[in-house]
Coordinates of C-alpha atoms and ligand atoms in Angstrom, one line a residue:
X24 CA 20.5 9.5 8.7
X25 CA 17.2 6.8 9.9
X26 CA 17.8 5.3 6.9
X27 CA 21.8 5.6 6.9
X28 CA 21.4 3.9 10.7
X29 CA 19.8 0.9 9.2
X30 CA 22.0 0.5 6.1
X31 CA 25.3 0.7 9.3
X32 CA 23.2 -1.6 10.6
X33 CA 22.4 -3.9 8.3
X34 CA 25.2 -4.1 6.4
X35 CA 27.3 -4.7 9.7
X36 CA 24.9 -8.3 10.6
X37 CA 25.6 -8.8 6.7
X38 CA 29.2 -9.3 7.4
X39 CA 29.0 -10.8 10.7
X40 CA 27.1 -13.2 8.8
X41 CA 29.4 -14.1 5.9
X42 CA 32.7 -13.9 8.3
X43 CA 30.7 -16.6 10.9
X44 CA 29.8 -18.4 7.6
X45 CA 33.7 -18.2 6.3
X46 CA 34.6 -19.6 9.7
X47 CA 32.7 -22.6 9.7
X48 CA 34.0 -23.3 5.9
X49 CA 30.1 -22.1 4.5
X50 CA 30.1 -22.6 0.9
X51 CA 28.9 -18.9 1.2
X52 CA 32.9 -18.3 2.2
X53 CA 33.7 -17.7 -1.4
X54 CA 31.7 -14.7 -2.0
X55 CA 33.1 -13.3 1.1
X56 CA 35.7 -11.5 0.0
X57 CA 33.3 -9.6 -3.1
X58 CA 30.5 -8.7 -1.1
X59 CA 32.0 -8.1 2.1
X60 CA 34.2 -5.9 1.2
X61 CA 31.1 -4.4 -1.1
X62 CA 29.9 -3.6 2.5
X63 CA 32.7 -2.9 4.3
X64 CA 33.0 -0.2 1.4
X65 CA 29.1 1.0 2.1
X66 CA 29.4 1.6 5.4
X67 CA 32.6 3.5 5.2
X68 CA 31.1 5.8 2.6
X69 CA 28.2 5.8 5.1
X70 CA 30.6 6.9 8.0
X71 CA 32.2 9.6 5.6
X72 CA 28.8 11.0 5.0
X73 CA 28.0 11.1 8.8
X74 CA 31.1 13.0 9.1
X75 CA 30.7 15.4 6.7
X76 CA 27.8 16.5 8.7
X77 CA 29.4 15.9 12.5
X78 CA 32.2 14.4 13.6
X79 CA 30.0 13.0 17.2
X80 CA 27.8 11.3 13.9
X81 CA 30.4 8.9 12.8
X82 CA 33.1 9.1 15.7
X83 CA 31.8 5.9 16.9
X84 CA 32.1 4.0 13.8
X85 CA 35.1 4.9 12.4
X86 CA 37.2 4.6 15.7
X87 CA 36.2 1.7 16.9
X88 CA 34.0 -0.1 14.4
X89 CA 36.4 0.5 11.7
X90 CA 39.5 -1.3 12.8
X91 CA 38.1 -4.7 14.2
X92 CA 36.4 -5.0 10.3
X93 CA 39.5 -4.2 9.0
X94 CA 42.3 -6.8 11.1
X95 CA 38.7 -9.2 9.5
X96 CA 39.9 -7.9 5.8
X97 CA 43.0 -8.2 6.5
X98 CA 43.1 -12.1 7.8
X99 CA 41.0 -13.0 5.5
X100 CA 42.3 -12.9 1.5
X101 CA 40.8 -14.3 -1.2
X102 CA 42.5 -18.3 -0.8
X103 CA 40.6 -20.8 -1.5
X104 CA 42.9 -22.5 1.0
X105 CA 42.8 -20.3 3.9
X106 CA 44.7 -21.2 7.2
X107 CA 41.7 -22.0 9.4
X108 CA 42.7 -19.3 12.2
X109 CA 43.1 -16.8 10.2
X110 CA 39.3 -17.9 9.1
X111 CA 38.8 -17.8 12.8
X112 CA 40.3 -14.7 13.7
X113 CA 38.2 -13.1 11.1
X114 CA 35.1 -14.4 11.7
X115 CA 36.1 -12.5 15.5
X116 CA 37.0 -9.2 14.3
X117 CA 33.5 -9.4 11.8
X118 CA 31.5 -10.3 15.2
X119 CA 33.4 -7.4 16.8
X120 CA 32.6 -5.0 14.5
X121 CA 28.7 -6.2 14.1
X122 CA 28.4 -5.5 18.6
X123 CA 30.0 -2.0 18.3
X124 CA 28.0 -0.9 15.2
X125 CA 24.6 -1.7 16.7
X126 CA 25.4 -1.2 19.5
X127 CA 27.4 2.0 19.3
X128 CA 29.6 3.6 21.9
X129 CA 29.6 6.9 22.4
X130 CA 32.9 9.8 24.4
X131 CA 34.9 9.5 25.3
X132 CA 36.0 6.8 22.2
X133 CA 39.5 5.7 23.1
X134 CA 38.6 2.7 25.9
X135 CA 36.1 1.5 23.3
X136 CA 39.0 1.5 20.8
X137 CA 41.1 -1.0 22.9
X138 CA 39.1 -2.9 24.2
X139 CA 38.1 -3.4 20.5
X140 CA 41.8 -4.3 20.4
X141 CA 42.0 -6.7 23.2
X142 CA 39.1 -8.3 21.8
X143 CA 40.7 -8.7 18.0
X144 CA 43.9 -10.3 19.8
X145 CA 41.8 -12.8 22.1
X146 CA 40.0 -14.0 19.1
X147 CA 43.6 -14.0 17.1
X148 CA 44.9 -15.8 19.4
X149 CA 42.5 -18.0 20.7
X150 CA 41.8 -18.8 16.6
X151 CA 45.8 -20.3 16.1
X152 CA 45.1 -22.6 19.3
X153 CA 42.3 -23.8 17.5
X154 CA 44.4 -24.9 14.2
X155 CA 47.1 -25.9 16.3
X156 CA 46.0 -27.7 19.0
X157 CA 43.3 -28.3 18.2
X158 CA 43.4 -30.7 14.5
X159 CA 43.5 -34.4 14.1
X160 CA 42.2 -37.2 16.8
X161 CA 44.8 -35.7 19.0
X162 CA 43.2 -32.5 19.1
X163 CA 39.4 -33.3 20.0
X164 CA 39.9 -32.8 23.8
X165 CA 41.1 -29.7 22.7
X166 CA 38.4 -28.8 20.5
X167 CA 36.2 -29.8 23.2
X168 CA 38.2 -28.2 25.9
X169 CA 38.1 -24.9 23.6
X170 CA 34.4 -24.8 22.9
X171 CA 33.1 -25.6 26.2
X172 CA 34.8 -23.0 27.3
X173 CA 34.2 -20.0 24.9
X174 CA 30.3 -21.5 25.6
X175 CA 30.9 -20.5 29.3
X176 CA 32.1 -17.8 28.8
X177 CA 29.7 -16.6 26.5
X178 CA 27.0 -17.1 28.6
X179 CA 28.8 -15.6 31.8
X180 CA 29.3 -12.9 30.0
X181 CA 26.0 -12.6 29.4
X182 CA 25.0 -13.6 32.9
X183 CA 26.9 -10.9 33.8
X184 CA 25.7 -7.7 31.8
X185 CA 22.3 -8.8 32.8
X186 CA 23.0 -8.9 36.2
X187 CA 24.8 -5.4 35.7
X188 CA 22.3 -3.9 33.6
X189 CA 19.4 -4.2 36.8
X190 CA 18.8 -0.4 38.0
X191 CA 18.8 -0.7 41.6
X192 CA 16.2 -1.8 44.0
X193 CA 16.2 0.9 45.7
X194 CA 18.5 4.9 44.8
X195 CA 19.0 8.3 44.4
X196 CA 17.6 9.5 41.4
X197 CA 20.5 11.5 41.6
X198 CA 23.2 8.7 41.7
X199 CA 24.5 8.5 38.7
X200 CA 27.7 9.9 37.3
X201 CA 28.1 13.8 36.6
X202 CA 28.5 15.2 33.2
X203 CA 32.0 16.7 32.0
X204 CA 30.2 20.1 31.4
X205 CA 34.1 21.4 29.8
X206 CA 35.2 23.2 33.0
X207 CA 38.3 20.4 34.1
X208 CA 35.9 19.8 36.8
X209 CA 33.3 17.4 36.2
X210 CA 31.8 18.7 39.4
X211 CA 32.1 15.0 41.5
X212 CA 33.9 16.9 44.7
X213 CA 30.6 18.4 44.6
X214 CA 29.0 16.4 43.8
X215 CA 29.5 14.0 46.3
X216 CA 28.3 16.3 49.1
X217 CA 24.7 16.2 47.7
X218 CA 23.8 14.7 50.8
X219 CA 24.2 17.8 52.9
X220 CA 23.1 21.2 51.7
X221 CA 18.9 21.9 50.8
X222 CA 16.6 19.7 50.9
X223 CA 14.4 20.3 48.0
X224 CA 11.2 19.0 50.2
X225 CA 11.6 22.1 51.7
X226 CA 10.9 24.2 48.0
X227 CA 7.5 24.3 48.0
X228 CA 4.9 26.8 46.3
X229 CA 3.3 29.3 48.9
X230 CA 1.5 27.8 51.9
X231 CA 0.8 30.4 53.8
X232 CA -2.0 31.8 51.5
X233 CA -5.3 31.2 51.1
X234 CA -5.3 30.2 46.6
X235 CA -7.6 32.1 44.3
X236 CA -8.3 28.9 42.5
X237 CA -8.6 25.0 43.9
X238 CA -8.9 21.4 42.0
X239 CA -9.6 18.1 43.3
X240 CA -7.8 14.9 40.4
X241 CA -8.8 11.9 41.2
X242 CA -7.1 9.5 40.0
X243 CA -9.2 5.9 38.7
X244 CA -9.7 3.3 36.3
X245 CA -12.5 3.6 34.0
X246 CA -13.9 2.1 30.9
X247 CA -14.4 5.0 28.5
X248 CA -16.7 5.5 25.1
X249 CA -14.8 8.0 22.3
X250 CA -17.0 10.5 20.8
X251 CA -16.5 7.5 18.0
X252 CA -17.1 4.7 19.5
X253 CA -14.3 3.5 19.7
X254 CA -13.2 1.3 24.2
X255 CA -10.6 2.1 26.2
X256 CA -9.4 0.9 29.0
X257 CA -8.2 4.0 31.0
X258 CA -6.7 5.2 34.1
X259 CA -8.2 9.1 34.4
X260 CA -8.3 11.8 36.1
X261 CA -12.5 12.7 38.0
X262 CA -13.7 9.7 35.1
X263 CA -13.0 10.7 32.1
X264 CA -10.6 10.7 28.9
X265 CA -8.9 13.7 29.0
X266 CA -9.2 14.9 32.3
X267 CA -10.5 18.0 33.1
X268 CA -9.2 21.5 31.6
X269 CA -8.0 23.6 34.5
X270 CA -7.5 26.9 33.5
X271 CA -6.8 30.1 35.6
X272 CA -5.6 33.2 35.2
X273 CA -1.4 34.6 35.5
X274 CA -0.6 35.5 38.9
X275 CA -3.6 33.1 40.3
X276 CA -2.5 31.1 42.9
X277 CA -3.1 27.1 41.9
X278 CA -3.9 24.4 44.4
X279 CA -4.7 21.0 43.3
X280 CA -5.7 18.0 45.4
X281 CA -4.6 14.9 44.0
X282 CA -6.3 11.7 45.2
X283 CA -6.2 8.4 44.2
X284 CA -9.2 5.6 43.9
X285 CA -7.6 2.5 42.4
X286 CA -4.3 3.2 40.4
X287 CA -2.7 0.2 41.8
X288 CA 1.4 1.6 41.1
X289 CA 0.1 5.6 42.5
X290 CA 0.1 8.2 40.7
X291 CA 2.0 11.5 40.6
X292 CA 0.5 15.2 38.7
X293 CA 3.2 16.8 36.6
X294 CA 2.5 20.3 35.7
X295 CA 4.1 19.7 32.0
X296 CA 6.2 23.5 30.8
X297 CA 4.9 24.9 34.1
X298 CA 8.1 26.6 36.1
X299 CA 6.8 25.3 39.4
X300 CA 9.4 25.5 42.5
X301 CA 10.9 22.2 42.8
X302 CA 8.9 20.4 44.9
X303 CA 5.3 20.9 42.9
X304 CA 7.3 19.4 40.4
X305 CA 5.3 16.1 40.3
X306 CA 7.7 13.4 39.9
X307 CA 7.4 10.3 41.8
X308 CA 10.4 9.2 43.4
X309 CA 12.9 12.4 43.0
X310 CA 9.9 15.1 44.6
X311 CA 7.9 12.9 45.8
X312 CA 6.5 10.0 46.1
X313 CA 3.5 8.1 44.4
X314 CA 0.1 8.8 46.0
X315 CA -0.9 5.2 46.5
X316 CA -4.2 4.1 46.0
X317 CA -6.3 6.1 49.1
X318 CA -3.4 8.1 49.4
X319 CA -3.7 12.2 48.6
X320 CA -0.8 15.0 48.0
X321 CA -1.7 18.5 47.6
X322 CA 0.1 20.8 45.1
X323 CA 0.4 24.9 45.0
X324 CA 1.8 27.2 42.4
X325 CA 1.7 30.7 41.3
X326 CA 0.8 30.5 37.6
X327 CA 3.4 33.1 36.7
X328 CA 3.5 32.1 33.4
X329 CA 0.9 32.4 30.3
X330 CA 0.3 30.1 28.1
X331 CA -0.8 26.2 26.7
X332 CA -0.1 23.6 28.8
X333 CA -0.2 20.0 30.6
X334 CA -0.3 17.9 33.3
X335 CA 0.0 13.7 33.7
X336 CA 1.2 11.3 36.1
X337 CA 5.3 11.0 36.8
X338 CA 5.1 7.6 38.1
X339 CA 5.2 5.0 35.6
X340 CA 4.5 7.6 32.9
X341 CA 4.8 5.5 30.2
X342 CA 1.8 3.4 30.7
X343 CA -0.2 5.9 32.8
X344 CA 0.2 8.5 30.1
X345 CA -1.2 6.6 27.8
X346 CA -3.9 4.8 29.4
X347 CA -5.7 8.9 30.2
X348 CA -4.1 10.6 33.3
X349 CA -3.2 13.6 31.5
X350 CA -5.6 17.4 30.9
X351 CA -4.9 20.5 29.5
X352 CA -3.8 23.6 31.8
X353 CA -4.1 27.0 30.4
X354 CA -2.9 30.1 32.1
X355 CA -4.9 33.0 30.4
X356 CA -3.5 37.0 30.8
X357 CA -4.7 39.2 34.1
X358 CA -7.3 40.4 30.8
X359 CA -8.0 37.7 28.3
X360 CA -8.7 38.4 24.6
X361 CA -12.1 37.3 22.8
X362 CA -12.8 35.0 20.6
X363 CA -13.2 31.6 21.2
X364 CA -10.6 29.8 22.5
X365 CA -10.2 25.8 22.6
X366 CA -7.8 23.7 23.4
X367 CA -7.1 20.6 20.8
X368 CA -5.5 17.5 22.3
X369 CA -4.0 14.5 20.5
X370 CA -3.4 10.9 21.8
X371 CA -2.9 7.9 20.6
X372 CA -5.2 5.8 22.3
X373 CA -5.7 1.7 22.9
X374 CA -8.9 0.9 21.5
X375 CA -10.3 -2.3 22.7
X376 CA -11.7 -3.1 19.4
X377 CA -8.5 -1.8 17.9
X378 CA -5.5 -4.1 20.7
X379 CA -3.9 -6.2 17.6
X380 CA -3.2 -3.0 16.0
X381 CA -1.9 -1.2 18.5
X382 CA -3.4 2.4 18.6
X383 CA -5.8 5.2 17.8
X384 CA -5.1 8.9 17.0
X385 CA -7.7 10.8 18.5
X386 CA -8.4 14.5 19.0
X387 CA -10.4 16.4 22.1
X388 CA -11.2 19.3 21.4
X389 CA -11.8 21.2 25.5
X390 CA -11.8 18.4 27.0
X391 CA -15.0 16.9 25.2
X392 CA -14.8 13.3 24.8
X393 CA -11.5 12.5 22.5
X394 CA -12.5 11.0 19.0
X395 CA -11.2 9.7 15.5
X396 CA -13.6 11.4 13.4
X397 CA -13.6 15.1 13.2
X398 CA -15.7 16.8 15.2
X399 CA -17.6 20.2 14.3
X400 CA -18.3 23.5 16.2
X401 CA -20.0 26.5 15.8
X402 CA -17.6 29.7 15.5
X403 CA -19.3 33.2 13.9
X404 CA -17.9 34.5 11.0
X405 CA -15.3 37.5 12.2
X406 CA -14.4 35.2 15.1
X407 CA -10.7 35.5 17.2
X408 CA -10.3 32.2 16.8
X409 CA -7.0 30.6 19.3
X410 CA -6.4 26.9 19.3
X411 CA -4.4 25.3 21.5
X412 CA -2.5 22.6 20.4
X413 CA -0.9 20.1 23.1
X414 CA 0.2 16.6 21.6
X415 CA -0.5 14.4 24.3
X416 CA 1.4 11.6 21.7
X417 CA 4.2 10.0 21.8
X418 CA 5.2 10.8 18.4
X419 CA 5.7 14.0 16.7
X420 CA 2.7 14.8 15.1
X421 CA 1.7 17.0 12.0
X422 CA -1.4 19.3 12.2
X423 CA -2.1 20.5 8.7
X424 CA -4.7 23.5 9.0
X425 CA -6.9 24.9 6.0
X426 CA -9.4 27.5 5.6
X427 CA -8.2 30.2 6.0
X428 CA -4.6 32.1 7.1
X429 CA -3.6 31.6 10.4
X430 CA -0.6 32.4 12.5
X431 CA 1.3 30.9 14.8
X432 CA 1.2 32.8 18.4
X433 CA 2.7 30.7 20.9
X434 CA 5.5 27.3 20.9
X435 CA 5.2 25.3 24.6
X436 CA 3.7 28.4 25.8
X437 CA 5.7 31.0 25.0
X438 CA 4.9 34.3 22.7
X439 CA 6.5 34.0 19.7
X440 CA 7.1 37.1 18.6
X441 CA 5.7 39.0 15.6
X442 CA 4.5 36.3 13.8
X443 CA 3.1 36.2 10.5
X444 CA 0.2 35.2 8.3
X445 CA 0.7 31.5 7.0
X446 CA -1.3 29.7 4.5
X447 CA -1.6 26.2 4.2
X448 CA 2.6 25.2 6.1
X449 CA 1.5 21.9 8.4
X450 CA 2.5 22.3 12.1
X451 CA 4.3 19.4 14.1
X452 CA 4.4 19.2 17.3
X453 CA 7.1 17.6 19.3
X454 CA 5.1 14.4 22.1
X455 CA 4.7 16.9 24.9
X456 CA 5.0 19.6 22.8
X457 CA 2.0 22.2 22.4
X458 CA 2.0 25.0 19.4
X459 CA -1.1 27.7 20.2
X460 CA -2.9 29.5 16.8
X461 CA -4.8 32.4 15.9
X462 CA -6.7 33.0 13.0
X463 CA -9.7 35.5 12.3
X464 CA -12.8 33.0 11.5
X465 CA -13.8 33.1 7.2
X466 CA -17.1 32.6 6.1
X467 CA -16.5 28.7 5.2
X468 CA -15.4 26.3 7.5
X469 CA -12.1 25.6 9.0
X470 CA -10.4 21.9 9.6
X471 CA -7.5 21.1 11.4
X472 CA -6.6 17.5 10.7
X473 CA -3.9 15.7 12.5
X474 CA -2.2 13.7 9.6
X475 CA 0.5 11.0 9.8
X476 CA -1.9 8.9 11.2
X477 CA 0.5 6.4 14.2
X478 CA -1.7 3.9 11.9
X479 CA -1.8 4.9 8.7
X480 CA -5.5 5.4 8.3
X481 CA -8.1 7.7 9.8
X482 CA -6.9 11.1 10.5
X483 CA -9.3 12.6 13.1
X484 CA -10.4 16.7 12.9
X485 CA -11.8 19.9 14.1
X486 CA -14.3 21.4 11.7
X487 CA -15.3 24.6 12.5
X488 CA -18.0 26.7 10.1
X489 CA -20.8 29.0 11.0
X490 CA -24.2 26.5 11.2
X491 CA -21.4 23.7 13.0
X492 CA -21.9 21.9 10.1
X493 CA -20.3 20.6 6.7
X494 CA -17.1 19.8 5.1
X495 CA -14.1 20.5 3.7
X496 CA -11.7 18.3 2.0
X497 CA -8.1 18.7 3.9
X498 CA -5.9 19.4 1.0
X499 CA -2.6 17.4 1.5
X500 CA -0.3 19.5 4.3
X501 CA 2.6 21.8 3.1
X502 CA 5.4 22.6 4.2
X503 CA 6.5 22.2 8.1
X504 CA 6.9 25.0 9.8
X505 CA 10.4 26.5 10.9
X506 CA 10.5 27.7 14.5
X507 CA 13.9 28.3 13.3
X508 CA 12.8 31.0 11.0
X509 CA 9.6 32.5 12.0
X510 CA 8.5 35.3 13.3
X511 CA 11.2 37.7 14.1
X512 CA 14.1 38.5 16.2
X513 CA 13.5 40.1 19.2
X514 CA 16.0 40.9 22.2
X515 CA 17.3 38.3 23.8
X516 CA 19.2 38.1 28.2
X517 CA 22.1 35.8 26.3
X518 CA 23.0 34.2 23.0
X519 CA 25.3 32.1 21.1
X520 CA 28.1 34.5 22.2
X521 CA 27.7 34.4 26.3
X522 CA 30.4 33.2 28.0
X523 CA 29.1 30.2 29.7
X524 CA 29.3 28.6 32.4
X525 CA 28.9 24.8 31.7
X526 CA 28.8 23.6 28.3
X527 CA 27.0 19.7 28.0
X528 CA 26.6 17.5 25.3
X529 CA 24.0 15.1 24.8
X530 CA 24.7 12.2 21.9
X531 CA 21.1 10.2 22.1
X532 CA 20.9 7.4 19.9
X533 CA 19.6 3.5 20.4
X534 CA 22.2 0.4 21.6
X535 CA 21.2 -3.7 21.6
X536 CA 21.6 -4.9 24.7
X537 CA 20.5 -5.8 28.3
X538 CA 18.7 -2.9 30.8
X539 CA 17.1 -4.2 33.8
X540 CA 18.0 -7.7 32.7
X541 CA 16.0 -7.9 29.7
X542 CA 17.6 -8.4 26.5
X543 CA 16.1 -5.4 23.8
X544 CA 17.0 -2.3 21.9
X545 CA 17.4 0.5 24.0
X546 CA 17.2 4.6 24.2
X547 CA 21.1 6.4 25.1
X548 CA 22.7 9.2 25.9
X549 CA 25.6 9.1 25.8
X550 CA 25.9 5.0 24.9
X551 CA 24.4 5.2 28.4
X552 CA 21.0 4.0 30.5
X553 CA 19.7 5.5 33.0
X554 CA 21.0 5.0 35.6
X555 CA 24.3 5.5 33.4
X556 CA 23.2 8.6 32.0
X557 CA 25.1 11.5 32.8
X558 CA 23.6 14.2 35.6
X559 CA 23.8 17.9 34.3
X560 CA 24.8 19.5 37.5
X561 CA 25.3 22.8 37.8
X562 CA 25.4 25.8 40.7
X563 CA 22.6 28.4 40.5
X564 CA 22.8 31.3 38.3
X565 CA 24.9 29.2 35.6
X566 CA 24.2 30.5 32.2
X567 CA 23.9 26.9 30.2
X568 CA 24.5 25.5 27.0
X569 CA 23.5 21.9 25.9
X570 CA 24.0 20.8 22.4
X571 CA 22.2 17.8 21.8
X572 CA 22.9 15.5 18.9
X573 CA 20.7 12.5 17.3
X574 CA 23.2 9.7 16.2
X575 CA 20.1 7.5 15.9
X576 CA 16.8 6.7 13.5
X577 CA 14.4 8.1 15.9
X578 CA 12.8 11.2 17.0
X579 CA 13.8 12.2 20.7
X580 CA 11.4 15.2 21.6
X581 CA 13.6 16.3 24.6
X582 CA 12.0 17.3 28.0
X583 CA 13.1 19.8 30.4
X584 CA 11.9 20.1 33.8
X585 CA 11.3 23.5 35.7
X586 CA 13.2 25.5 33.2
X587 CA 12.6 27.0 29.3
X588 CA 15.6 26.7 26.5
X589 CA 15.9 28.9 24.3
X590 CA 17.5 27.1 21.0
X591 CA 20.4 29.0 19.3
X592 CA 21.1 27.0 16.4
X593 CA 20.2 23.7 14.3
X594 CA 22.5 22.1 12.7
X595 CA 24.9 25.0 13.3
X596 CA 23.1 27.3 11.6
X597 CA 22.0 29.2 13.8
X598 CA 18.5 30.7 14.8
X599 CA 16.7 33.7 12.8
X600 CA 13.2 34.2 13.9
X601 CA 11.4 35.1 16.6
X602 CA 13.5 33.8 19.9
X603 CA 12.4 30.2 20.1
X604 CA 12.2 29.3 23.3
X605 CA 10.7 25.5 24.1
X606 CA 10.0 22.6 26.9
X607 CA 10.1 19.7 24.8
X608 CA 12.2 20.4 21.6
X609 CA 11.7 17.1 19.0
X610 CA 15.2 15.8 17.7
X611 CA 15.1 14.4 14.4
X612 CA 17.7 12.0 13.4
X613 CA 20.6 13.2 12.4
X614 CA 19.5 16.7 14.2
X615 CA 21.6 19.1 16.0
X616 CA 20.5 22.1 18.1
X617 CA 21.8 24.2 20.5
X618 CA 20.2 24.9 23.1
X619 CA 20.7 27.8 26.5
X620 CA 18.8 28.6 29.9
X621 CA 19.7 30.4 33.1
X622 CA 19.8 27.8 35.9
X623 CA 17.3 30.3 37.9
X624 CA 14.7 27.5 40.1
X625 CA 17.3 25.6 41.9
X626 CA 16.5 22.1 43.1
X627 CA 16.8 18.6 41.1
X628 CA 14.9 18.3 37.3
X629 CA 14.1 15.1 35.0
X630 CA 15.4 15.4 31.1
X631 CA 14.4 13.4 29.2
X632 CA 12.8 12.2 26.4
X633 CA 8.8 12.2 25.9
X634 CA 8.6 9.9 23.8
X635 CA 7.7 7.8 27.2
X636 CA 8.6 4.8 26.2
X637 CA 11.9 5.6 25.4
X638 CA 11.7 7.3 28.9
X639 CA 11.5 4.1 30.1
X640 CA 14.1 2.2 27.6
X641 CA 16.3 4.6 29.6
X642 CA 16.6 8.0 28.0
X643 CA 16.1 10.1 30.9
X644 CA 18.6 12.4 32.4
X645 CA 18.8 14.9 35.6
X646 CA 19.6 19.2 35.6
X647 CA 21.0 18.7 40.1
X648 CA 21.9 22.2 41.3
X649 CA 25.0 21.3 43.0
X650 CA 24.6 21.4 47.6
X651 CA 20.3 20.3 46.8
X652 CA 19.4 16.2 47.2
X653 CA 15.8 14.8 48.3
X654 CA 14.8 12.6 50.6
X655 CA 12.7 10.6 48.2
X656 CA 13.7 7.0 46.7
X657 CA 13.3 5.5 43.5
X658 CA 13.7 1.6 42.3
X659 CA 11.1 -1.1 42.7
X660 CA 11.7 -1.7 45.9
X661 CA 10.1 2.2 47.0
X662 CA 7.6 2.0 45.0
X663 CA 8.1 4.9 42.9
X664 CA 9.0 4.8 39.4
X665 CA 9.0 7.7 37.3
X666 CA 9.0 6.7 33.4
Ligands
C2O705 CU1 5.4 15.8 30.8 CU2 9.2 14.5 33.0 O1 7.5 15.1 31.8
CU706 CU1 13.4 8.7 22.3

């Protein structure tokens, strides 16, 4: 898919250049008809293939981008002395085509298709006018006037687009369009009433009981030296990278006091994967205000789900998570299993002698300072070992485990039913996702390796051995385990055949344009960037189905706060293994997932890409329970900036 989209984008840009060249009688004009035809046919081939995957991957190309290209081809027939107005009109058609390809529209397509036709008509008219009124000496004034108007119109359009793309200085985070859920009424009327109803600040954890566990997290800047020697200018919780590992037991009331020593933009703590009451969710501008330097905030929730989770700041999260404001959260069952239990946390750090070439991947074991090399641990043969893999990176990370058969016993904190032994299988953990892996320690070493380093160099690893020494040459990682076909099915509360109360479609992609006044490439949901992304509005108790399609060329680990999603199908094929419950689902280019969840945790919840860079580039929306509202505001003037 990434290649196909690349072909589309690349060929569209070349087509624009070719037709544009023709416009100026550039010599390449005579290459136009052949190369143009070949490229256009190639594009149609790509569109046809995309169509065979899913109509929604091709609809924008077929309905919006192809018509102006077809017009351009028709208007620029092979004749050598082509009328100038034809050349001009063809160039215009190609330009519109290129725009529609690099900035793909989303459903409904007809308004965009209509706009294309209007644009084309204007182009043809202008080109005709140019030829008939702007030729010869007499036409000089007209030429200047037309050219000037065109330049002015372009500049004005750019300024308007740039201004229109500004995020509001201050707004409620759920003030964006409500996505049609297929029920006929998009919930607009109910949405209008969103200032009435329940204030989500009231949806806190138990305030009156004495907590079973108390933790303190203090956000502060620190210069940290990784175990492998690299230096990181970090923002930390309690001065360490990663933050302290919080381990609690199921059923305990957990109280965490967050303070901020000196992180200027303020911080919050979000409990990623834990379905806490809404007011405890730690999203700046939605469930609380960012905690400024010298400020504090107390979180309280009952740890109801067992499993592997993590916590991180949800204020400027792209920056703050990257720089270290995160840690692991483990909820053990009431009676903890015997054996060795280690959290292995993956993250890519910007190290000071590395700034030129970006990020260095490192692993942290049991909250020890991360290392880009091999971390060794002594484990007695016969011991049950549980490795809790947490991917705190933006990119999906492939983990390879060699030296012993192993089982994946949980995904995103949800137990896998009937896990079977695996040997030589690689595990792809989504950005923000978690896998629990269990094995019995053999007599020899076992090695977990993080493959595919972001920079293609170094592979941080964890080596377990009876003497805490030794080497293991890691075999190249085998096929990636498919969670949709692993383990055994069990009874489910709902499935693909259930009657859904709401059905939503999220089409993920990329676009070129302005966002918050800046030109660039942005990541979109249904063609828009936040706040022009559609809200998923639900009523409490609704059974919700969401189809997520990735029409773009990057992985998008979609994370829904406060709920777990059950994967129903991928690319039209039903999931066959253990029920696959996830809170962070990696949707690769060209993939199409259907997921379901019960709206059973009222409030306002973020739903965003956990490549936090993408979240900051617009790939953010919300799940909104009708009848709930927040007193918190977001935007530059409020100091709250969750992405
Ligand atoms: Cu782990 Cu909204 O985030
Ligand atoms: Cu993404």
